[in-house]
Amino acid sequence: MDTAYNPENIEKKWYQKWEADGHFKSGGKGDPYCILIPPPNVTGSLHMGHAFQHTIMDTLTRFHRMKGDNTLWQCGSDHAGIATQMVVERQLNAQGKKRTDFTREEFIDKVWQWKETSGGTISEQMRRLGDSPDWDREAFTMDENLSKAVQQVFIQLYQDKTIYRGKRLVNWDPKFQSAISDLEVENHDEKGFMWHFKYPLADGVKTAEGNDYLIVATTRPETMLGDSAVAVDPKDERYQDLIGKFVDLPLVNRRIPIIADDYVDMEFGTGCVKITPAHDFNDYEVGKRHNLPLINIFDPTAKILAHAEAFEYNGTPLEGIDCSLPAEFAGEDRFEARKSIVQAFDQLGLLEKVEDHKLIVPRGDRSNDIIEPLLTDQWYVATDSLAKPAIDAVKSGEIKFVPENWDKTYYHWMDNIQDWCISRQLWWGHRIPAWYDQDGNVFVGESEQQIREKNNLSDEIQLTQDEDVLDTWFSSALWPFATMGWPDETQELKDYLPSSVLVTGFDIIFFWVARMIMMTLKFTGKVPFKEIYITGLIRDENGDKMSKSKGNVLDPIDLIDGIDIESLVAKRTTGLMNPKDAPKIEKATRKQFANGIGSYGTDALRMTFCALASTSRDINFDLGRVEGYKNYCNKLWNAARYVLMNTEGKDCGANNQAEDMQLSVADRWIIGRFNQTVQTFEKHTNEYRFDLATQALFQFSKNDYCDWYLELSKPVLTSESSSEAEKIGTRHTLVNILESMMRLLHPMIPFITEEIWQKVKPMTAVSAESIMVAPFPEFNQDSVDEKVINDLTWIQNIITGVRNIRGELNISPSKPVSVLLKNWDQEDQRCLDSYKPFLSSLAKLESIQLLEGSAEIPASSTALFNHLEILVPVAGLIDVEAELSRLDKEISKLENEKGRLFGKLSNKRFVDNAPVAIVAKEKEKLVAAEAALEKLAQQKLELQSM
RNA sequence: GGGACUUUAGCUCAGUUGGGAGAGCAUCGCCCUUACAAGGCGAGGGUCAGUGGUUCGAGCCCACUAAGUCCCACCA
């Protein structure tokens, strides 16, 4: 083996072999265990959040595969409608072309081409992360069978009247010229203005104050062209007499009524609200109550129309309303129009004032463009009937959130769920299976052909398919059953639905998780998964969200391979939404990573993710942790070298014959500790506490195995006094625990464990082609022996006691010391007789003896272990002052302890009320503290008399 | 406006029926001891955000306060 751990030398090699040997294939004789990947966007790349979640999914998958479960990690990707179309359009733009330069078919062809070339990025990244999904079952939401499922679901929901079409106000993204769902709108506070406009009262009416106008306050002046009314609070005494009267809407000279509606808050603004039902969700509702016309003034790019369109609430065009708009505004976009209209009001003397105002601005999550409520025909899913069973599935416990309190978030959204707008005016996606005849009749079915046959439509009747595609999340919602072959009744559906656990982030609980639950229940009657493990969100070391615009993103692959500073700066500063941020980002990056990022390897990265996976909802990613775990891997590497050095070519008791082999107390201890660790690991893993699971593995492998056990093995292997049977026993334990430990560690750190395991395996009785398919260690209670643990605790305490004294008194580790034990009993005598070589070796002793009661006590430095006093005679070794100060520190610590315990025990209420066991324990502690104090005081006296 | 979460060592975080405050990293000291200097051994460091309550006993339970984060929501 190389003297140092080099991840790059082992990782790719093993992954290729695993894949070539088919070890990722689903299967196994045991219970089904299935994880569905949250399908990443096909043209995207994996970020730290993915890498984190993938590590957890892969750890679980490998764990269950080794346990023999019928394991499947279902992988695949999402066609990601808007996101993908955006990428391809941007590429065309770079070539000086537009989407509309092509036919729909040509454009879709280009997207498919792009998917073929870029779609491999993610799977390549997943391979670098060591992910072990069943690649043969890799799915894509636009695959033929998945598309078929989408179509069938749509048709059935339409027949159930759960899908319907209607003209309504939707969130319109003017940049993409498509509707988007509520969830895709992000509402944030932004700075803006509140304009106060005078609306002249009609028919010579005057306000109570004698004005011939009302003042309305608005944040969106441009929409006034579509006003249908002015509303006041019905309780507002100022305007009582005006209700039912009219104003003359300036610029368009339309007469609109003054209405009273509870929506208006008389305390806010002027108490008068302009009502624009076609361009504001609130106004839409107000208008509905008062049967106002909907007057649309925008085209799909949010530019002012030359002529507005008026509708009734059922969507039929309204006649008899003067819809002409001033020619001067026609063709202006909303922001230009805003200026023009404010200016026009000003010129007419109708601009009362302008105030600064903070308002909530809705923006598209992809386009970042301001969303425009727009009146259009769209398809909707009615969610009422779907939501109820989905809520019940969580309430009944059939589906469990981990951590549990995410169910509140889920309930809150589900209890207030709105109908879901599923049509998108895009080209890339599942085309809506609806056709229209010339009269506007709708036919929903699998194909034009099938519709004609079913409805007896003659060839003369022309049918045109709906131009729109479905929301990407519509197909994602079918993922749990569509990937398993639905609507066919497949074995996979029987085995893997419901799946075992969904590992995902809280940001897509509504987008994806809730919709999967609704759709899967509706179409299969089963829940999609039994548990939902909601991971934290990976943030940077300062707790900021990682984002391109902040310039703080880390690419997981860069942590694996390393990256030099120039490349990192280049990566972070190219393709910025706002190029002005580049210098700032460059400066911060150079400051943080002066020498770039080292190559840590996949295993170290994975271990870091697991160690950080606590219940916390934010995870601040600390690069220092990765480095620490790389060092840990190096530790394992060298431990393996030590073991091989001492076992290769030697008798390791592979035939397990008891008479050839004698196990030392250390051997039996580490075997027991190993088994306890297996148990602890399984417990925490089953509870998704990967942080605690990692801690248990780290504690065992580093502290117990490397720091203690390997050291304890040395005296056995090197001493002339140890028998061959003892040496065989220790070699056997060294190599077998190492082998088992690799299997225990494998799910989390797959590469290094395979590499070491392959080298160690020949010396053990274990046989498997790969550690991936070797059995996971099983907990064996019989291996845990309390007596052995106690003896080892004794050994450790003597050693630590001596090391302590060495450290405090700066005695060189290379200088052997003599040790005397005072106040010993028979047990101590037995232990000393049995374990002297361990003590001598690990504490570097010249000698160790029991001190007879009558013997003279030399001036010593003392450590205490229960009743036992560990004395290191210090004549000529140390300066007395240092030792005295050490003793004083110790004494003052104990005095505190004693005082606390004494106070507690002299409190009658404590003694009377606390459980007997607790009181007894406290008493014991007090006695021990007092005894220890006495010994230290005596020790101090002796030193002082030197 | 409604809801969720966070506050423990310099940093990042554990702390599971309320009964001895922990880990990793960082810091300091001693060591190149033949697996590992990417290392070993040892040490220091905390009014558990604040106040009050329940209790014999609170980091943990309850109430309030403060600071911070996030989600949902129709205030022009």
Tab-separated table of N, CA, C and O in Angstrom, chain A residues 773-852:
chain	number	residue	atom	x	y	z
A	773	VAL	N	-21.502	-5.716	-1.962
A	773	VAL	CA	-22.481	-6.797	-1.881
A	773	VAL	C	-22.123	-7.783	-0.772
A	773	VAL	O	-22.696	-8.859	-0.683
A	774	ALA	N	-21.178	-7.371	0.077
A	774	ALA	CA	-20.884	-8.185	1.260
A	774	ALA	C	-21.936	-7.864	2.315
A	774	ALA	O	-22.551	-6.802	2.281
A	775	PRO	N	-22.163	-8.767	3.254
A	775	PRO	CA	-23.218	-8.521	4.249
A	775	PRO	C	-22.826	-7.424	5.230
A	775	PRO	O	-21.650	-7.283	5.576
A	776	PHE	N	-23.807	-6.667	5.663
A	776	PHE	CA	-23.551	-5.655	6.683
A	776	PHE	C	-23.345	-6.368	8.022
A	776	PHE	O	-24.001	-7.367	8.295
A	777	PRO	N	-22.417	-5.864	8.854
A	777	PRO	CA	-22.165	-6.526	10.138
A	777	PRO	C	-23.437	-6.609	10.983
A	777	PRO	O	-24.256	-5.695	10.966
A	778	GLU	N	-23.558	-7.706	11.713
A	778	GLU	CA	-24.730	-7.851	12.574
A	778	GLU	C	-24.317	-7.747	14.029
A	778	GLU	O	-23.282	-8.269	14.430
A	779	PHE	N	-25.154	-7.092	14.789
A	779	PHE	CA	-24.878	-6.915	16.216
A	779	PHE	C	-24.998	-8.248	16.950
A	779	PHE	O	-25.971	-8.967	16.765
A	780	ASN	N	-24.014	-8.534	17.759
A	780	ASN	CA	-24.043	-9.752	18.552
A	780	ASN	C	-23.859	-9.392	20.023
A	780	ASN	O	-22.773	-9.022	20.451
A	781	GLN	N	-24.923	-9.516	20.798
A	781	GLN	CA	-24.912	-9.110	22.199
A	781	GLN	C	-23.873	-9.897	23.002
A	781	GLN	O	-23.245	-9.370	23.919
A	782	ASP	N	-23.659	-11.158	22.635
A	782	ASP	CA	-22.767	-12.022	23.407
A	782	ASP	C	-21.326	-11.517	23.400
A	782	ASP	O	-20.532	-11.889	24.253
A	783	SER	N	-20.995	-10.716	22.417
A	783	SER	CA	-19.613	-10.268	22.318
A	783	SER	C	-19.302	-9.148	23.305
A	783	SER	O	-18.160	-8.784	23.490
A	784	VAL	N	-20.348	-8.601	23.889
A	784	VAL	CA	-20.135	-7.486	24.813
A	784	VAL	C	-20.058	-8.026	26.238
A	784	VAL	O	-21.042	-8.538	26.770
A	785	ASP	N	-18.870	-7.941	26.823
A	785	ASP	CA	-18.623	-8.516	28.145
A	785	ASP	C	-18.293	-7.398	29.128
A	785	ASP	O	-17.273	-6.728	29.010
A	786	GLU	N	-19.183	-7.215	30.100
A	786	GLU	CA	-19.011	-6.122	31.063
A	786	GLU	C	-17.666	-6.205	31.777
A	786	GLU	O	-17.014	-5.189	32.023
A	787	LYS	N	-17.270	-7.418	32.105
A	787	LYS	CA	-16.041	-7.590	32.862
A	787	LYS	C	-14.838	-7.129	32.041
A	787	LYS	O	-13.929	-6.468	32.549
A	788	VAL	N	-14.874	-7.473	30.774
A	788	VAL	CA	-13.798	-7.064	29.878
A	788	VAL	C	-13.761	-5.541	29.772
A	788	VAL	O	-12.706	-4.913	29.807
A	789	ILE	N	-14.939	-4.948	29.678
A	789	ILE	CA	-15.008	-3.485	29.581
A	789	ILE	C	-14.424	-2.844	30.830
A	789	ILE	O	-13.646	-1.895	30.772
A	790	ASN	N	-14.780	-3.404	31.995
A	790	ASN	CA	-14.256	-2.850	33.253
A	790	ASN	C	-12.737	-2.967	33.329
A	790	ASN	O	-12.059	-2.034	33.753
A	791	ASP	N	-12.237	-4.111	32.904
A	791	ASP	CA	-10.784	-4.287	32.949
A	791	ASP	C	-10.110	-3.301	32.014
A	791	ASP	O	-9.068	-2.723	32.338
A	792	LEU	N	-10.701	-3.102	30.855
A	792	LEU	CA	-10.058	-2.182	29.928
A	792	LEU	C	-10.140	-0.743	30.422
A	792	LEU	O	-9.231	0.048	30.216
A	793	THR	N	-11.246	-0.462	31.102
A	793	THR	CA	-11.359	0.866	31.707
A	793	THR	C	-10.239	1.070	32.729
A	793	THR	O	-9.648	2.137	32.817
A	794	TRP	N	-9.972	0.021	33.465
A	794	TRP	CA	-8.878	0.073	34.456
A	794	TRP	C	-7.559	0.385	33.747
A	794	TRP	O	-6.830	1.294	34.124
A	795	ILE	N	-7.292	-0.369	32.702
A	795	ILE	CA	-6.035	-0.175	31.964
A	795	ILE	C	-5.952	1.262	31.440
A	795	ILE	O	-4.938	1.949	31.594
A	796	GLN	N	-7.036	1.709	30.843
A	796	GLN	CA	-7.033	3.056	30.253
A	796	GLN	C	-6.809	4.124	31.309
A	796	GLN	O	-6.106	5.097	31.078
A	797	ASN	N	-7.401	3.918	32.472
A	797	ASN	CA	-7.281	4.939	33.503
A	797	ASN	C	-5.884	5.024	34.083
A	797	ASN	O	-5.415	6.110	34.391
A	798	ILE	N	-5.253	3.871	34.243
A	798	ILE	CA	-3.872	3.914	34.732
A	798	ILE	C	-3.009	4.652	33.699
A	798	ILE	O	-2.220	5.541	34.036
A	799	ILE	N	-3.181	4.277	32.444
A	799	ILE	CA	-2.360	4.880	31.382
A	799	ILE	C	-2.608	6.384	31.284
A	799	ILE	O	-1.685	7.192	31.232
A	800	THR	N	-3.897	6.750	31.292
A	800	THR	CA	-4.225	8.168	31.183
A	800	THR	C	-3.690	8.922	32.394
A	800	THR	O	-3.212	10.049	32.267
A	801	GLY	N	-3.775	8.275	33.553
A	801	GLY	CA	-3.269	8.923	34.760
A	801	GLY	C	-1.798	9.250	34.626
A	801	GLY	O	-1.361	10.363	34.929
A	802	VAL	N	-1.033	8.297	34.160
A	802	VAL	CA	0.402	8.524	34.017
A	802	VAL	C	0.667	9.575	32.930
A	802	VAL	O	1.485	10.482	33.108
A	803	ARG	N	-0.026	9.462	31.811
A	803	ARG	CA	0.173	10.426	30.715
A	803	ARG	C	-0.153	11.844	31.173
A	803	ARG	O	0.507	12.807	30.795
A	804	ASN	N	-1.174	11.906	32.009
A	804	ASN	CA	-1.575	13.181	32.574
A	804	ASN	C	-0.445	13.835	33.335
A	804	ASN	O	-0.125	15.007	33.140
A	805	ILE	N	0.144	13.026	34.186
A	805	ILE	CA	1.246	13.532	35.001
A	805	ILE	C	2.405	13.953	34.089
A	805	ILE	O	2.990	15.016	34.250
A	806	ARG	N	2.697	13.113	33.113
A	806	ARG	CA	3.742	13.451	32.146
A	806	ARG	C	3.461	14.809	31.486
A	806	ARG	O	4.328	15.673	31.409
A	807	GLY	N	2.247	14.945	31.036
A	807	GLY	CA	1.882	16.168	30.315
A	807	GLY	C	2.012	17.388	31.200
A	807	GLY	O	2.623	18.387	30.826
A	808	GLU	N	1.458	17.278	32.407
A	808	GLU	CA	1.460	18.426	33.303
A	808	GLU	C	2.877	18.814	33.708
A	808	GLU	O	3.190	19.974	33.898
A	809	LEU	N	3.712	17.798	33.862
A	809	LEU	CA	5.052	18.078	34.368
A	809	LEU	C	6.082	18.101	33.250
A	809	LEU	O	7.279	18.162	33.511
A	810	ASN	N	5.584	18.071	32.011
A	810	ASN	CA	6.483	18.133	30.872
A	810	ASN	C	7.586	17.076	30.892
A	810	ASN	O	8.736	17.358	30.576
A	811	ILE	N	7.198	15.897	31.289
A	811	ILE	CA	8.166	14.807	31.225
A	811	ILE	C	8.141	14.258	29.804
A	811	ILE	O	7.078	13.932	29.281
A	812	SER	N	9.281	14.170	29.187
A	812	SER	CA	9.345	13.735	27.796
A	812	SER	C	8.733	12.345	27.626
A	812	SER	O	8.969	11.463	28.454
A	813	PRO	N	7.949	12.159	26.569
A	813	PRO	CA	7.316	10.863	26.347
A	813	PRO	C	8.345	9.752	26.164
A	813	PRO	O	8.040	8.588	26.338
A	814	SER	N	9.553	10.148	25.790
A	814	SER	CA	10.550	9.114	25.545
A	814	SER	C	11.235	8.660	26.837
A	814	SER	O	11.948	7.676	26.846
A	815	LYS	N	10.992	9.389	27.916
A	815	LYS	CA	11.654	9.043	29.173
A	815	LYS	C	10.790	8.083	29.979
A	815	LYS	O	9.700	8.446	30.413
A	816	PRO	N	11.238	6.868	30.188
A	816	PRO	CA	10.440	5.912	30.964
A	816	PRO	C	10.321	6.373	32.413
A	816	PRO	O	11.242	6.977	32.944
A	817	VAL	N	9.160	6.122	33.007
A	817	VAL	CA	8.959	6.497	34.406
A	817	VAL	C	8.583	5.251	35.223
A	817	VAL	O	8.090	4.263	34.684
A	818	SER	N	8.827	5.361	36.517
A	818	SER	CA	8.399	4.299	37.425
A	818	SER	C	7.085	4.715	38.058
A	818	SER	O	6.865	5.890	38.322
A	819	VAL	N	6.245	3.730	38.312
A	819	VAL	CA	4.935	4.045	38.879
A	819	VAL	C	4.685	3.153	40.073
A	819	VAL	O	5.031	1.972	40.079
A	820	LEU	N	4.103	3.753	41.108
A	820	LEU	CA	3.682	2.991	42.285
A	820	LEU	C	2.171	3.121	42.430
A	820	LEU	O	1.607	4.179	42.179
A	821	LEU	N	1.528	2.022	42.798
A	821	LEU	CA	0.088	2.078	43.047
A	821	LEU	C	-0.148	1.964	44.532
A	821	LEU	O	0.363	1.061	45.195
A	822	LYS	N	-0.939	2.873	45.056
A	822	LYS	CA	-1.202	2.905	46.488
A	822	LYS	C	-2.692	2.708	46.724
A	822	LYS	O	-3.508	3.040	45.860
A	823	ASN	N	-2.988	2.173	47.921
A	823	ASN	CA	-4.394	2.005	48.292
A	823	ASN	C	-5.113	1.035	47.350
A	823	ASN	O	-6.255	1.232	47.002
A	824	TRP	N	-4.393	-0.008	46.969
A	824	TRP	CA	-4.939	-0.968	46.011
A	824	TRP	C	-5.697	-2.074	46.717
A	824	TRP	O	-5.522	-2.307	47.909
A	825	ASP	N	-6.528	-2.769	45.963
A	825	ASP	CA	-7.213	-3.939	46.511
A	825	ASP	C	-6.898	-5.152	45.623
A	825	ASP	O	-6.081	-5.067	44.713
A	826	GLN	N	-7.610	-6.236	45.898
A	826	GLN	CA	-7.298	-7.479	45.188
A	826	GLN	C	-7.546	-7.369	43.690
A	826	GLN	O	-6.817	-7.921	42.878
A	827	GLU	N	-8.599	-6.647	43.354
A	827	GLU	CA	-8.915	-6.453	41.936
A	827	GLU	C	-7.764	-5.747	41.234
A	827	GLU	O	-7.365	-6.125	40.132
A	828	ASP	N	-7.248	-4.717	41.874
A	828	ASP	CA	-6.136	-3.984	41.272
A	828	ASP	C	-4.933	-4.913	41.114
A	828	ASP	O	-4.238	-4.870	40.098
A	829	GLN	N	-4.761	-5.748	42.104
A	829	GLN	CA	-3.642	-6.679	42.042
A	829	GLN	C	-3.810	-7.631	40.863
A	829	GLN	O	-2.881	-7.871	40.097
A	830	ARG	N	-5.015	-8.131	40.720
A	830	ARG	CA	-5.286	-9.043	39.617
A	830	ARG	C	-5.025	-8.341	38.282
A	830	ARG	O	-4.360	-8.880	37.384
A	831	CYS	N	-5.543	-7.139	38.146
A	831	CYS	CA	-5.388	-6.410	36.884
A	831	CYS	C	-3.916	-6.138	36.588
A	831	CYS	O	-3.462	-6.308	35.466
A	832	LEU	N	-3.213	-5.749	37.628
A	832	LEU	CA	-1.808	-5.431	37.402
A	832	LEU	C	-1.049	-6.682	36.947
A	832	LEU	O	-0.268	-6.620	35.996
A	833	ASP	N	-1.336	-7.797	37.611
A	833	ASP	CA	-0.671	-9.043	37.233
A	833	ASP	C	-0.960	-9.394	35.781
A	833	ASP	O	-0.082	-9.849	35.044
A	834	SER	N	-2.208	-9.169	35.370
A	834	SER	CA	-2.601	-9.600	34.032
A	834	SER	C	-2.161	-8.629	32.944
A	834	SER	O	-1.893	-9.036	31.824
A	835	TYR	N	-2.165	-7.350	33.261
A	835	TYR	CA	-2.083	-6.367	32.171
A	835	TYR	C	-0.832	-5.500	32.197
A	835	TYR	O	-0.771	-4.481	31.524
A	836	LYS	N	0.154	-5.909	32.959
A	836	LYS	CA	1.365	-5.102	33.076
A	836	LYS	C	1.980	-4.719	31.731
A	836	LYS	O	2.365	-3.565	31.522
A	837	PRO	N	2.079	-5.668	30.772
A	837	PRO	CA	2.712	-5.305	29.486
A	837	PRO	C	1.986	-4.169	28.762
A	837	PRO	O	2.624	-3.327	28.125
A	838	PHE	N	0.650	-4.147	28.857
A	838	PHE	CA	-0.095	-3.054	28.222
A	838	PHE	C	0.300	-1.717	28.831
A	838	PHE	O	0.530	-0.734	28.138
A	839	LEU	N	0.355	-1.716	30.179
A	839	LEU	CA	0.681	-0.465	30.862
A	839	LEU	C	2.084	-0.009	30.504
A	839	LEU	O	2.314	1.154	30.178
A	840	SER	N	3.008	-0.941	30.556
A	840	SER	CA	4.399	-0.589	30.301
A	840	SER	C	4.554	-0.003	28.911
A	840	SER	O	5.253	0.987	28.702
A	841	SER	N	3.883	-0.593	27.965
A	841	SER	CA	4.032	-0.154	26.583
A	841	SER	C	3.359	1.193	26.342
A	841	SER	O	3.957	2.115	25.796
A	842	LEU	N	2.107	1.311	26.756
A	842	LEU	CA	1.358	2.517	26.396
A	842	LEU	C	1.703	3.721	27.269
A	842	LEU	O	1.541	4.855	26.832
A	843	ALA	N	2.128	3.465	28.492
A	843	ALA	CA	2.478	4.597	29.360
A	843	ALA	C	3.991	4.770	29.434
A	843	ALA	O	4.469	5.636	30.146
A	844	LYS	N	4.695	3.937	28.684
A	844	LYS	CA	6.173	3.978	28.656
A	844	LYS	C	6.718	3.931	30.085
A	844	LYS	O	7.236	4.922	30.606
A	845	LEU	N	6.550	2.775	30.726
A	845	LEU	CA	6.944	2.632	32.117
A	845	LEU	C	8.297	1.934	32.222
A	845	LEU	O	8.604	1.021	31.457
A	846	GLU	N	9.037	2.350	33.201
A	846	GLU	CA	10.258	1.638	33.539
A	846	GLU	C	9.882	0.467	34.440
A	846	GLU	O	10.357	-0.648	34.282
A	847	SER	N	8.971	0.777	35.377
A	847	SER	CA	8.481	-0.281	36.269
A	847	SER	C	7.145	0.159	36.842
A	847	SER	O	6.801	1.345	36.815
A	848	ILE	N	6.398	-0.811	37.351
A	848	ILE	CA	5.156	-0.488	38.069
A	848	ILE	C	4.976	-1.511	39.176
A	848	ILE	O	5.107	-2.717	38.960
A	849	GLN	N	4.740	-1.005	40.397
A	849	GLN	CA	4.645	-1.901	41.557
A	849	GLN	C	3.519	-1.469	42.473
A	849	GLN	O	3.138	-0.307	42.510
A	850	LEU	N	3.046	-2.465	43.227
A	850	LEU	CA	2.068	-2.152	44.262
A	850	LEU	C	2.839	-1.690	45.491
A	850	LEU	O	3.876	-2.258	45.836
A	851	LEU	N	2.320	-0.671	46.120
A	851	LEU	CA	2.994	-0.123	47.292
A	851	LEU	C	2.387	-0.763	48.539
A	851	LEU	O	1.177	-0.671	48.769
A	852	GLU	N	3.223	-1.434	49.339
A	852	GLU	CA	2.699	-2.031	50.572
A	852	GLU	C	2.341	-0.925	51.547
A	852	GLU	O	2.951	0.141	51.537
